[in-house]
Coordinates of N, CA and C in Angstrom, one line a residue:
Chain A
A238 N -47.1 -21.3 -31.9 CA -46.0 -21.3 -33.4 C -45.4 -20.1 -33.4
Q239 N -44.6 -21.0 -34.2 CA -43.1 -20.0 -34.3 C -43.6 -18.9 -35.2
T240 N -43.2 -17.8 -35.3 CA -43.0 -16.8 -36.4 C -42.0 -15.4 -36.9
V241 N -42.1 -15.7 -37.8 CA -40.5 -15.3 -38.3 C -40.7 -14.1 -38.7
T242 N -40.2 -12.4 -37.6 CA -40.5 -10.9 -39.0 C -39.5 -10.1 -39.1
Q243 N -39.6 -9.9 -40.7 CA -38.7 -9.3 -41.5 C -38.3 -7.8 -41.6
S244 N -39.5 -6.7 -41.1 CA -39.5 -5.4 -40.6 C -39.6 -4.5 -42.0
Q245 N -38.1 -4.7 -42.8 CA -37.9 -3.9 -43.3 C -38.4 -4.8 -44.7
P246 N -39.4 -3.9 -45.7 CA -39.0 -5.0 -47.2 C -38.8 -4.6 -47.8
E247 N -37.6 -3.3 -47.5 CA -37.1 -3.1 -49.0 C -35.2 -1.7 -48.2
M248 N -34.1 -2.2 -48.7 CA -33.8 -1.5 -48.1 C -32.2 -1.5 -49.2
S249 N -31.8 -0.1 -49.2 CA -30.8 0.3 -50.2 C -29.6 0.4 -50.0
V250 N -28.1 0.0 -50.6 CA -26.8 1.1 -50.0 C -26.4 0.5 -50.8
Q251 N -25.4 1.8 -50.9 CA -24.4 2.4 -51.6 C -23.1 0.8 -51.7
E252 N -23.0 0.6 -53.5 CA -21.0 -0.2 -52.9 C -20.4 0.2 -52.2
A253 N -20.0 -1.0 -51.7 CA -18.7 -1.0 -50.9 C -19.1 -0.3 -49.3
E254 N -20.3 0.3 -48.9 CA -20.5 0.1 -48.0 C -21.3 -1.1 -47.5
T255 N -22.0 -0.6 -45.7 CA -21.9 -1.7 -45.2 C -23.4 -1.3 -44.6
V256 N -24.7 -2.2 -45.2 CA -25.9 -2.5 -44.2 C -26.5 -2.9 -43.2
T257 N -27.4 -3.9 -42.9 CA -27.7 -4.6 -41.4 C -29.4 -5.2 -41.7
L258 N -29.5 -6.1 -42.2 CA -31.0 -6.4 -41.9 C -31.3 -6.8 -41.0
S259 N -32.3 -6.3 -40.6 CA -33.5 -7.0 -39.5 C -34.4 -8.0 -39.7
C260 N -33.8 -8.5 -38.8 CA -35.4 -10.3 -38.1 C -35.8 -10.5 -36.6
T261 N -36.3 -10.5 -36.4 CA -37.3 -10.7 -34.9 C -37.9 -12.3 -35.4
Y262 N -38.1 -12.8 -34.3 CA -38.4 -14.2 -34.7 C -39.5 -14.6 -32.9
D263 N -40.7 -15.0 -32.8 CA -41.2 -15.8 -31.4 C -41.4 -17.3 -31.7
T264 N -40.9 -17.6 -30.7 CA -40.6 -18.9 -30.1 C -40.4 -19.4 -28.7
S265 N -41.0 -20.5 -27.8 CA -40.6 -21.2 -27.3 C -39.7 -21.9 -26.8
E266 N -39.3 -22.0 -27.6 CA -38.1 -23.1 -27.4 C -37.1 -22.4 -27.4
S267 N -35.4 -23.5 -26.6 CA -34.3 -22.8 -26.0 C -33.4 -23.3 -26.9
D268 N -34.1 -24.2 -27.8 CA -32.6 -25.1 -28.8 C -33.4 -25.2 -30.6
Y269 N -32.7 -24.4 -30.8 CA -33.1 -24.3 -32.6 C -32.2 -23.8 -33.1
Y270 N -32.4 -23.6 -34.6 CA -31.5 -22.8 -35.9 C -31.6 -21.4 -36.5
L271 N -31.0 -20.5 -36.4 CA -31.3 -19.7 -37.3 C -30.6 -19.4 -38.7
F272 N -30.8 -19.2 -40.0 CA -30.7 -18.6 -41.3 C -31.0 -17.7 -42.0
W273 N -30.1 -17.2 -42.8 CA -30.0 -16.7 -43.2 C -30.6 -16.7 -45.4
Y274 N -31.4 -16.6 -46.2 CA -30.9 -16.6 -47.4 C -30.7 -16.2 -48.0
K275 N -30.7 -16.3 -49.4 CA -30.5 -14.9 -50.0 C -30.9 -15.6 -51.5
Q276 N -32.4 -14.9 -51.6 CA -32.7 -14.9 -54.0 C -32.1 -14.1 -54.5
P277 N -31.6 -14.6 -55.4 CA -31.4 -13.0 -56.0 C -32.2 -13.5 -58.0
P278 N -31.7 -12.7 -58.4 CA -33.5 -12.9 -59.4 C -33.6 -13.7 -60.1
S279 N -32.1 -14.9 -60.2 CA -32.7 -16.3 -60.8 C -33.7 -17.3 -60.0
R280 N -33.7 -16.8 -59.1 CA -34.8 -17.0 -57.7 C -34.1 -17.8 -57.0
Q281 N -33.1 -18.6 -57.3 CA -32.5 -19.9 -56.2 C -31.8 -18.9 -55.0
M282 N -32.7 -20.2 -54.5 CA -32.1 -19.7 -52.6 C -31.1 -20.4 -52.4
I283 N -29.9 -19.8 -51.9 CA -28.6 -19.5 -51.7 C -28.7 -20.3 -49.9
L284 N -27.5 -20.8 -48.8 CA -28.2 -20.7 -48.4 C -26.8 -19.4 -47.5
V285 N -26.8 -18.0 -46.8 CA -26.0 -17.2 -46.5 C -24.6 -17.6 -45.6
I286 N -26.0 -17.6 -44.5 CA -24.9 -18.0 -43.1 C -26.5 -18.5 -41.8
R287 N -25.7 -19.5 -41.5 CA -26.5 -20.3 -40.2 C -26.1 -20.1 -39.0
Q288 N -26.9 -20.0 -37.6 CA -26.5 -19.9 -36.2 C -27.2 -20.5 -35.5
E289 N -26.2 -21.7 -34.7 CA -26.9 -22.6 -33.1 C -27.5 -21.5 -32.1
A290 N -28.8 -22.0 -31.8 CA -29.3 -21.2 -31.0 C -28.5 -21.0 -30.0
Y291 N -27.6 -22.7 -29.1 CA -26.6 -22.8 -27.9 C -25.3 -21.3 -28.2
K292 N -25.3 -21.6 -28.8 CA -23.7 -20.5 -29.6 C -24.3 -19.6 -29.1
Q293 N -23.3 -18.7 -28.1 CA -23.2 -17.4 -27.9 C -22.6 -16.2 -29.2
Q294 N -21.3 -16.7 -29.5 CA -20.7 -16.5 -30.3 C -21.3 -16.1 -31.8
N295 N -21.4 -14.9 -32.2 CA -22.1 -14.4 -33.5 C -21.2 -15.4 -34.7
A296 N -22.1 -16.3 -35.6 CA -21.8 -16.1 -36.5 C -21.2 -15.7 -37.9
T297 N -19.9 -16.1 -38.4 CA -19.2 -15.0 -39.6 C -19.0 -15.9 -40.8
E298 N -19.5 -15.2 -42.7 CA -18.9 -16.4 -42.7 C -18.4 -14.7 -44.4
N299 N -17.3 -14.6 -44.9 CA -16.8 -13.8 -44.5 C -17.2 -12.4 -45.3
R300 N -18.1 -11.6 -46.0 CA -18.2 -10.2 -45.7 C -19.4 -10.2 -45.2
F301 N -20.2 -11.5 -44.3 CA -21.3 -11.5 -44.0 C -21.4 -12.1 -42.3
S302 N -22.0 -11.4 -41.7 CA -22.1 -11.7 -40.8 C -23.3 -11.1 -39.6
V303 N -23.8 -11.8 -38.6 CA -25.1 -12.1 -37.7 C -24.8 -10.7 -36.3
N304 N -25.9 -10.9 -35.7 CA -25.6 -10.3 -34.8 C -27.3 -11.2 -33.8
F305 N -26.6 -11.6 -33.1 CA -28.1 -12.9 -32.7 C -27.8 -12.3 -31.6
Q306 N -28.9 -12.1 -31.4 CA -29.8 -11.3 -29.6 C -30.5 -12.7 -29.2
K307 N -30.4 -13.9 -27.9 CA -31.1 -15.2 -28.1 C -32.5 -13.9 -26.9
A308 N -32.0 -13.3 -25.9 CA -33.3 -12.7 -25.3 C -33.9 -11.6 -25.7
A309 N -33.8 -11.0 -26.7 CA -34.2 -10.4 -27.7 C -35.0 -11.0 -29.0
K310 N -34.4 -12.4 -29.0 CA -35.8 -13.2 -30.6 C -35.0 -12.0 -31.4
S311 N -33.7 -11.1 -31.5 CA -33.6 -10.9 -32.7 C -32.3 -11.3 -33.8
F312 N -32.5 -11.5 -34.8 CA -31.4 -12.3 -35.9 C -31.2 -11.1 -36.9
S313 N -30.0 -10.2 -37.3 CA -29.4 -9.3 -37.8 C -29.2 -9.9 -38.8
L314 N -28.3 -9.9 -39.8 CA -27.1 -10.3 -40.6 C -26.8 -8.2 -41.0
K315 N -25.7 -8.5 -41.2 CA -24.8 -7.4 -41.3 C -23.7 -8.1 -42.8
I316 N -23.8 -6.9 -44.1 CA -23.3 -7.9 -44.8 C -22.1 -6.5 -45.1
S317 N -20.9 -6.3 -45.3 CA -20.4 -5.7 -44.7 C -19.3 -5.5 -46.9
D318 N -18.9 -4.1 -47.0 CA -18.4 -4.2 -48.2 C -19.1 -4.5 -49.2
S319 N -20.2 -3.8 -49.4 CA -21.2 -4.6 -50.6 C -21.0 -4.3 -51.7
Q320 N -21.2 -5.1 -52.4 CA -21.3 -5.7 -54.0 C -22.7 -5.8 -54.9
L321 N -21.9 -5.3 -56.2 CA -23.3 -5.4 -56.8 C -23.9 -7.0 -56.6
G322 N -23.7 -8.1 -57.3 CA -23.7 -9.2 -56.5 C -24.3 -9.3 -55.0
D323 N -24.4 -8.7 -54.5 CA -25.0 -8.7 -52.8 C -26.4 -8.7 -53.6
A324 N -26.9 -8.0 -54.4 CA -28.8 -7.2 -54.6 C -29.4 -8.7 -54.9
A325 N -30.6 -8.9 -54.3 CA -30.7 -10.4 -53.9 C -32.1 -9.4 -53.1
M326 N -32.8 -10.4 -52.5 CA -34.5 -10.9 -51.8 C -33.4 -11.1 -50.0
Y327 N -33.3 -11.4 -49.6 CA -33.0 -11.6 -48.2 C -33.8 -12.5 -47.5
F328 N -33.8 -13.4 -46.9 CA -35.3 -14.2 -46.0 C -34.0 -14.7 -45.0
C329 N -34.9 -14.9 -44.1 CA -34.8 -15.0 -42.4 C -35.2 -16.1 -42.3
A330 N -34.8 -17.2 -42.0 CA -35.4 -18.6 -41.4 C -34.8 -19.6 -40.0
Y331 N -36.3 -20.0 -39.9 CA -36.1 -20.7 -38.2 C -36.2 -21.8 -38.2
R332 N -35.9 -22.8 -37.5 CA -35.8 -24.3 -37.3 C -36.3 -24.3 -36.0
F333 N -36.8 -25.8 -35.6 CA -36.7 -25.7 -34.5 C -35.6 -27.2 -34.3
Q334 N -35.0 -27.1 -33.1 CA -34.0 -28.0 -33.1 C -35.0 -29.6 -32.9
G335 N -35.8 -30.1 -33.2 CA -35.9 -31.3 -33.0 C -37.4 -31.0 -33.0
G336 N -38.5 -32.7 -33.7 CA -39.4 -32.4 -33.2 C -40.4 -31.8 -34.6
S337 N -39.7 -30.7 -35.0 CA -40.5 -30.2 -36.3 C -39.0 -30.0 -37.2
E338 N -39.7 -30.1 -39.1 CA -38.4 -30.6 -39.7 C -38.4 -29.3 -40.8
K339 N -38.5 -28.1 -40.8 CA -39.0 -27.3 -41.4 C -38.3 -26.2 -41.1
L340 N -38.9 -25.5 -42.0 CA -38.2 -24.0 -42.0 C -39.3 -23.3 -42.2
V341 N -39.7 -22.3 -41.2 CA -40.3 -20.9 -40.8 C -39.5 -19.5 -41.2
F342 N -40.2 -19.4 -42.4 CA -39.4 -17.9 -43.4 C -39.9 -16.6 -42.6
G343 N -39.4 -15.5 -42.9 CA -39.9 -14.6 -42.9 C -40.7 -14.1 -44.4
K344 N -40.8 -12.8 -44.7 CA -41.7 -12.6 -46.0 C -40.2 -11.6 -46.4
G345 N -38.9 -11.5 -46.6 CA -37.9 -11.5 -47.2 C -38.0 -9.5 -47.1
T346 N -36.6 -9.3 -47.2 CA -35.9 -7.8 -47.8 C -35.1 -8.1 -49.0
K347 N -36.1 -7.0 -50.0 CA -34.9 -6.9 -50.6 C -34.1 -6.0 -50.5
L348 N -32.8 -6.1 -51.0 CA -32.1 -5.4 -50.9 C -31.0 -4.6 -52.6
T349 N -31.2 -3.7 -52.4 CA -30.7 -3.1 -53.7 C -29.7 -2.7 -53.4
V350 N -28.2 -2.2 -54.4 CA -27.0 -2.3 -54.3 C -26.3 -1.9 -54.7
N351 N -26.2 -0.1 -54.9 CA -26.0 1.5 -56.0 C -24.9 1.2 -56.4
P352 N -24.7 1.6 -57.3 CA -23.1 1.4 -57.7 C -22.8 3.2 -57.4
Chain B
D355 N -22.1 -32.5 -61.7 CA -21.9 -31.6 -60.7 C -23.3 -32.1 -59.6
G356 N -23.0 -31.9 -58.2 CA -24.5 -32.8 -57.9 C -25.1 -30.9 -57.7
G357 N -26.4 -31.5 -57.9 CA -27.8 -31.0 -57.4 C -29.1 -31.3 -57.4
I358 N -29.8 -30.1 -57.6 CA -31.4 -30.7 -57.8 C -31.8 -29.8 -59.1
T359 N -32.9 -30.4 -59.8 CA -33.3 -30.0 -60.9 C -34.8 -29.9 -60.8
Q360 N -34.9 -29.1 -61.4 CA -36.6 -29.0 -61.7 C -37.1 -28.8 -63.1
S361 N -37.9 -29.4 -63.0 CA -38.4 -29.0 -64.8 C -40.4 -29.4 -65.1
P362 N -40.9 -28.2 -66.0 CA -40.0 -27.1 -67.0 C -40.3 -25.8 -65.4
K363 N -39.6 -25.0 -66.5 CA -38.4 -23.7 -65.5 C -40.0 -22.8 -65.6
Y364 N -41.0 -22.8 -66.2 CA -41.9 -21.8 -66.7 C -43.2 -23.1 -67.4
L365 N -44.6 -23.1 -66.1 CA -45.2 -24.4 -66.9 C -47.1 -23.5 -66.8
F366 N -47.8 -24.0 -67.8 CA -48.9 -24.0 -67.6 C -49.9 -24.4 -68.0
R367 N -51.2 -24.3 -67.6 CA -52.1 -25.5 -67.3 C -53.4 -24.1 -67.0
K368 N -54.4 -24.9 -68.5 CA -55.8 -24.3 -67.5 C -56.2 -25.2 -66.4
E369 N -57.1 -23.8 -65.6 CA -58.6 -24.8 -64.7 C -59.0 -26.1 -65.0
G370 N -58.1 -27.1 -63.8 CA -59.9 -27.7 -63.7 C -58.7 -29.3 -63.3
Q371 N -56.9 -28.7 -64.5 CA -56.1 -30.0 -64.9 C -55.8 -29.8 -63.7
N372 N -55.3 -31.2 -63.8 CA -54.0 -31.9 -62.5 C -52.5 -31.8 -63.4
V373 N -51.8 -31.2 -62.5 CA -50.4 -30.4 -63.2 C -49.2 -31.5 -62.3
T374 N -48.1 -32.0 -62.5 CA -47.1 -31.9 -61.7 C -45.5 -32.0 -62.1
L375 N -44.8 -31.4 -61.2 CA -44.1 -30.8 -61.3 C -42.7 -31.5 -60.7
S376 N -41.5 -31.7 -61.5 CA -40.6 -32.4 -61.6 C -39.4 -31.6 -60.6
C377 N -38.9 -32.7 -60.0 CA -38.1 -32.3 -58.7 C -37.3 -34.3 -59.0
E378 N -35.7 -33.8 -59.7 CA -34.7 -34.8 -58.8 C -34.1 -34.4 -58.0
Q379 N -33.4 -35.4 -57.3 CA -31.3 -34.4 -57.0 C -30.9 -35.7 -56.7
N380 N -29.3 -35.5 -56.7 CA -28.7 -36.6 -57.4 C -27.2 -35.9 -55.7
L381 N -27.6 -35.5 -54.7 CA -26.9 -35.0 -54.0 C -27.1 -36.5 -53.1
N382 N -27.7 -36.9 -53.2 CA -27.9 -39.2 -52.0 C -28.6 -38.0 -50.7
H383 N -29.3 -37.2 -50.4 CA -30.0 -36.9 -49.2 C -31.2 -37.9 -49.4
D384 N -31.2 -37.7 -47.4 CA -32.6 -38.7 -47.1 C -33.7 -37.5 -47.5
A385 N -33.7 -36.2 -47.2 CA -35.1 -35.3 -47.0 C -34.9 -34.5 -48.4
M386 N -36.5 -34.4 -49.1 CA -36.8 -33.2 -49.9 C -37.7 -32.7 -49.4
Y387 N -38.2 -31.3 -49.7 CA -39.4 -30.7 -49.2 C -39.7 -30.4 -50.6
W388 N -41.4 -29.5 -50.4 CA -42.0 -29.0 -52.0 C -42.5 -27.9 -50.2
Y389 N -42.1 -26.5 -51.6 CA -42.7 -25.3 -50.6 C -43.2 -23.8 -52.3
R390 N -43.7 -23.5 -51.3 CA -44.5 -22.4 -52.6 C -43.9 -21.3 -52.2
Q391 N -44.1 -20.2 -52.9 CA -43.8 -19.4 -53.2 C -44.6 -17.7 -53.9
D392 N -45.0 -17.6 -52.8 CA -46.3 -15.9 -53.0 C -45.5 -15.2 -53.2
P393 N -46.0 -13.8 -54.2 CA -45.6 -12.5 -54.2 C -45.7 -11.6 -53.0
G394 N -44.3 -11.3 -51.7 CA -44.5 -10.3 -50.9 C -44.0 -11.0 -50.2
Q395 N -44.6 -12.4 -50.0 CA -44.5 -13.6 -49.2 C -43.1 -14.1 -48.9
G396 N -42.6 -15.1 -47.7 CA -41.9 -16.4 -47.7 C -42.5 -17.5 -48.2
L397 N -41.2 -18.1 -48.1 CA -41.8 -19.2 -48.1 C -42.9 -20.8 -47.7
R398 N -43.6 -20.9 -47.8 CA -44.5 -21.8 -47.7 C -44.2 -23.6 -47.7
L399 N -44.0 -24.0 -46.8 CA -44.0 -25.6 -46.9 C -45.1 -26.2 -47.6
I400 N -45.3 -27.0 -48.3 CA -46.1 -28.1 -48.9 C -46.3 -29.9 -48.4
Y401 N -44.9 -29.8 -48.6 CA -44.7 -31.6 -48.4 C -43.5 -31.6 -48.1
Y402 N -43.1 -32.9 -47.0 CA -41.7 -32.8 -47.1 C -41.5 -34.2 -47.2
S403 N -40.6 -35.4 -47.1 CA -40.1 -36.8 -47.3 C -39.0 -36.9 -46.6
Q404 N -39.1 -38.3 -45.3 CA -37.8 -37.9 -44.8 C -37.1 -39.1 -45.8
I405 N -37.4 -40.0 -46.1 CA -37.2 -41.5 -46.3 C -38.3 -41.4 -47.7
V406 N -37.6 -42.9 -48.5 CA -38.7 -43.3 -49.1 C -39.7 -43.9 -48.7
N407 N -40.4 -43.9 -49.2 CA -41.7 -44.4 -49.1 C -42.7 -43.8 -48.3
D408 N -41.9 -42.3 -47.9 CA -42.9 -41.7 -46.4 C -42.9 -40.2 -46.7
F409 N -43.8 -39.4 -46.3 CA -43.8 -38.0 -46.1 C -44.6 -37.3 -45.5
Q410 N -44.8 -36.2 -44.8 CA -45.6 -35.7 -44.7 C -46.4 -34.7 -45.1
K411 N -47.7 -34.0 -44.2 CA -48.1 -32.6 -45.2 C -46.9 -31.2 -44.0
G412 N -46.9 -30.5 -44.8 CA -47.0 -29.3 -44.1 C -48.0 -28.6 -43.9
D413 N -47.4 -27.2 -43.9 CA -48.7 -26.2 -43.3 C -49.6 -25.8 -44.7
I414 N -49.6 -26.1 -45.9 CA -50.7 -26.3 -46.7 C -51.0 -27.3 -47.7
A415 N -50.9 -28.7 -47.2 CA -50.5 -29.4 -48.3 C -52.6 -29.4 -49.3
E416 N -53.0 -28.8 -48.8 CA -54.6 -29.3 -49.8 C -54.3 -29.1 -50.8
G417 N -55.1 -29.9 -51.5 CA -54.6 -29.5 -53.1 C -54.1 -30.2 -53.7
Y418 N -52.6 -30.0 -53.1 CA -51.2 -31.1 -53.9 C -51.2 -32.5 -52.6
S419 N -50.5 -32.9 -54.0 CA -49.9 -34.6 -53.3 C -48.7 -35.2 -53.7
V420 N -48.2 -36.1 -53.3 CA -47.0 -36.6 -53.6 C -46.6 -37.6 -53.5
S421 N -45.2 -37.9 -53.8 CA -44.7 -39.6 -54.1 C -43.6 -39.7 -53.2
R422 N -42.7 -40.1 -53.2 CA -41.4 -40.6 -52.9 C -41.1 -42.4 -53.7
E423 N -41.1 -42.3 -54.1 CA -40.6 -43.9 -54.8 C -38.9 -44.3 -54.9
K424 N -38.7 -43.5 -55.5 CA -37.3 -42.9 -56.0 C -36.9 -42.1 -54.7
K425 N -35.5 -42.2 -54.1 CA -34.2 -41.5 -52.7 C -34.5 -39.8 -53.6
E426 N -34.1 -39.9 -55.1 CA -33.4 -39.3 -55.6 C -35.0 -38.1 -56.3
S427 N -36.1 -39.0 -56.7 CA -37.4 -38.1 -57.2 C -38.6 -37.9 -56.3
F428 N -39.2 -36.5 -56.3 CA -40.5 -36.2 -55.3 C -40.9 -34.8 -55.9
P429 N -42.2 -36.1 -57.3 CA -42.4 -34.9 -57.9 C -43.7 -34.7 -56.9
L430 N -43.8 -33.7 -57.3 CA -45.5 -32.4 -56.8 C -46.6 -32.5 -57.6
T431 N -48.0 -33.0 -57.4 CA -49.1 -32.9 -58.5 C -49.8 -31.6 -57.9
V432 N -50.3 -30.9 -58.2 CA -50.9 -29.2 -57.6 C -52.6 -29.8 -58.6
T433 N -53.5 -30.1 -58.2 CA -55.0 -30.6 -58.4 C -55.8 -29.7 -58.2
S434 N -56.7 -30.0 -59.1 CA -57.8 -29.6 -59.8 C -58.7 -28.5 -58.3
A435 N -57.9 -29.3 -57.1 CA -58.7 -29.0 -55.4 C -57.9 -27.9 -55.1
Q436 N -57.0 -27.3 -55.6 CA -56.2 -26.4 -55.2 C -56.6 -25.4 -55.8
K437 N -57.2 -23.9 -54.2 CA -57.7 -23.2 -55.3 C -57.2 -22.1 -55.7
N438 N -56.4 -21.9 -55.4 CA -55.4 -20.8 -55.8 C -53.6 -21.2 -56.4
P439 N -53.5 -22.4 -57.6 CA -52.2 -23.2 -57.9 C -51.4 -22.2 -58.5
T440 N -51.2 -20.7 -59.0 CA -51.1 -19.7 -59.4 C -49.8 -20.0 -58.4
A441 N -48.2 -20.1 -58.7 CA -47.4 -19.2 -57.1 C -45.7 -20.3 -57.9
F442 N -45.1 -19.6 -58.1 CA -43.6 -20.5 -57.7 C -43.0 -21.2 -56.9
Y443 N -43.0 -22.5 -56.9 CA -42.6 -23.5 -56.5 C -41.0 -23.7 -56.3
L444 N -40.6 -24.2 -55.2 CA -39.6 -25.0 -54.8 C -39.2 -25.3 -54.4
C445 N -38.4 -26.5 -54.9 CA -38.3 -27.6 -54.2 C -36.1 -27.5 -53.5
A446 N -36.6 -28.7 -52.5 CA -35.4 -28.7 -51.7 C -34.8 -30.2 -51.4
S447 N -33.5 -30.0 -51.0 CA -32.9 -31.7 -50.1 C -31.7 -31.3 -48.9
S448 N -32.4 -31.7 -48.3 CA -31.1 -31.9 -47.3 C -30.4 -33.8 -47.0
R449 N -29.5 -33.4 -46.1 CA -28.9 -34.8 -45.3 C -29.8 -35.4 -45.1
S450 N -30.3 -34.5 -44.0 CA -31.5 -35.0 -43.2 C -32.6 -34.1 -42.9
T451 N -33.0 -33.8 -41.6 CA -34.1 -33.1 -41.2 C -33.5 -32.7 -39.9
G452 N -32.2 -33.1 -39.5 CA -31.8 -32.8 -38.5 C -31.4 -30.5 -38.6
G453 N -32.7 -30.5 -37.8 CA -32.2 -28.6 -37.3 C -30.6 -28.2 -38.1
W454 N -30.1 -28.6 -37.7 CA -27.9 -28.0 -38.7 C -28.4 -28.2 -40.7
D455 N -28.8 -29.4 -40.2 CA -28.6 -29.4 -42.0 C -28.8 -28.7 -43.2
E456 N -28.3 -28.0 -43.8 CA -28.0 -27.6 -45.0 C -30.0 -28.2 -46.3
Q457 N -30.2 -27.0 -46.7 CA -31.9 -26.8 -46.9 C -31.4 -26.7 -49.1
Y458 N -30.6 -27.6 -49.6 CA -30.2 -27.4 -50.8 C -31.4 -26.9 -52.4
F459 N -31.7 -25.7 -52.6 CA -32.9 -25.4 -53.2 C -32.5 -25.6 -54.9
G460 N -33.5 -26.6 -56.0 CA -33.4 -26.2 -56.5 C -33.7 -25.0 -57.3
P461 N -34.2 -24.9 -59.3 CA -34.2 -22.8 -59.8 C -35.2 -23.0 -59.8
G462 N -36.4 -23.5 -59.3 CA -38.0 -23.7 -59.3 C -38.3 -23.6 -60.3
T463 N -40.6 -23.5 -60.5 CA -41.4 -24.0 -61.6 C -42.2 -22.9 -60.9
R464 N -41.9 -22.0 -62.0 CA -43.5 -21.0 -62.0 C -44.6 -21.7 -63.3
L465 N -45.9 -21.9 -61.7 CA -46.9 -22.2 -62.8 C -47.5 -20.8 -62.1
T466 N -48.8 -21.6 -63.8 CA -50.0 -20.4 -63.7 C -50.9 -21.1 -64.6
V467 N -51.8 -20.9 -63.6 CA -53.1 -21.8 -63.9 C -53.7 -20.5 -64.4
T468 N -54.7 -20.9 -65.7 CA -55.8 -19.5 -66.2 C -57.4 -20.6 -66.9

């Protein structure tokens, strides 16, 4: 069964600095998708960024970028120029390309941004 | 504005009572999902539906039931058989169940059973 591990229950960063959140996953599949979701205090989940496993190029969305290491099964999220609004729970998620429709979530990392 | 609505935001019930959580979407999405979130845990899939009148069990379906009579609606019933129903429940939808498709989430319902 696929599993997703986020080894950092909590992280903190100073405003305007850069932080990296870790995620590793376990799968025997070669085609899949990886996601980072943000859950702010309002508790509504918001997609931050996603990556297709067959693409070697790391995905980037404005201040958010990933470091995808397929062989190591690692999918870290880098937040540059951190803002107070980035404070939230961040969840890493995996989804198999075919045969399974569900997202498998990690337990999350709580990010605090200090002014 | 398109989106997903869940009501109510907070729900309180006595033990032994069934309770139904509402989920409506106006995004014209085919697929809909119910997740449960407990403190310190990620989201776990309860049920999902790929199309009207069809739904599948997720990882923790025991004690829950769903229906999908309309494309835009996917209500979840928490039955008295659910041993630990107090949790935060999130509904989501996506254009299809394809792996790349983004799942859009509702604001959630916090259910407390005493």
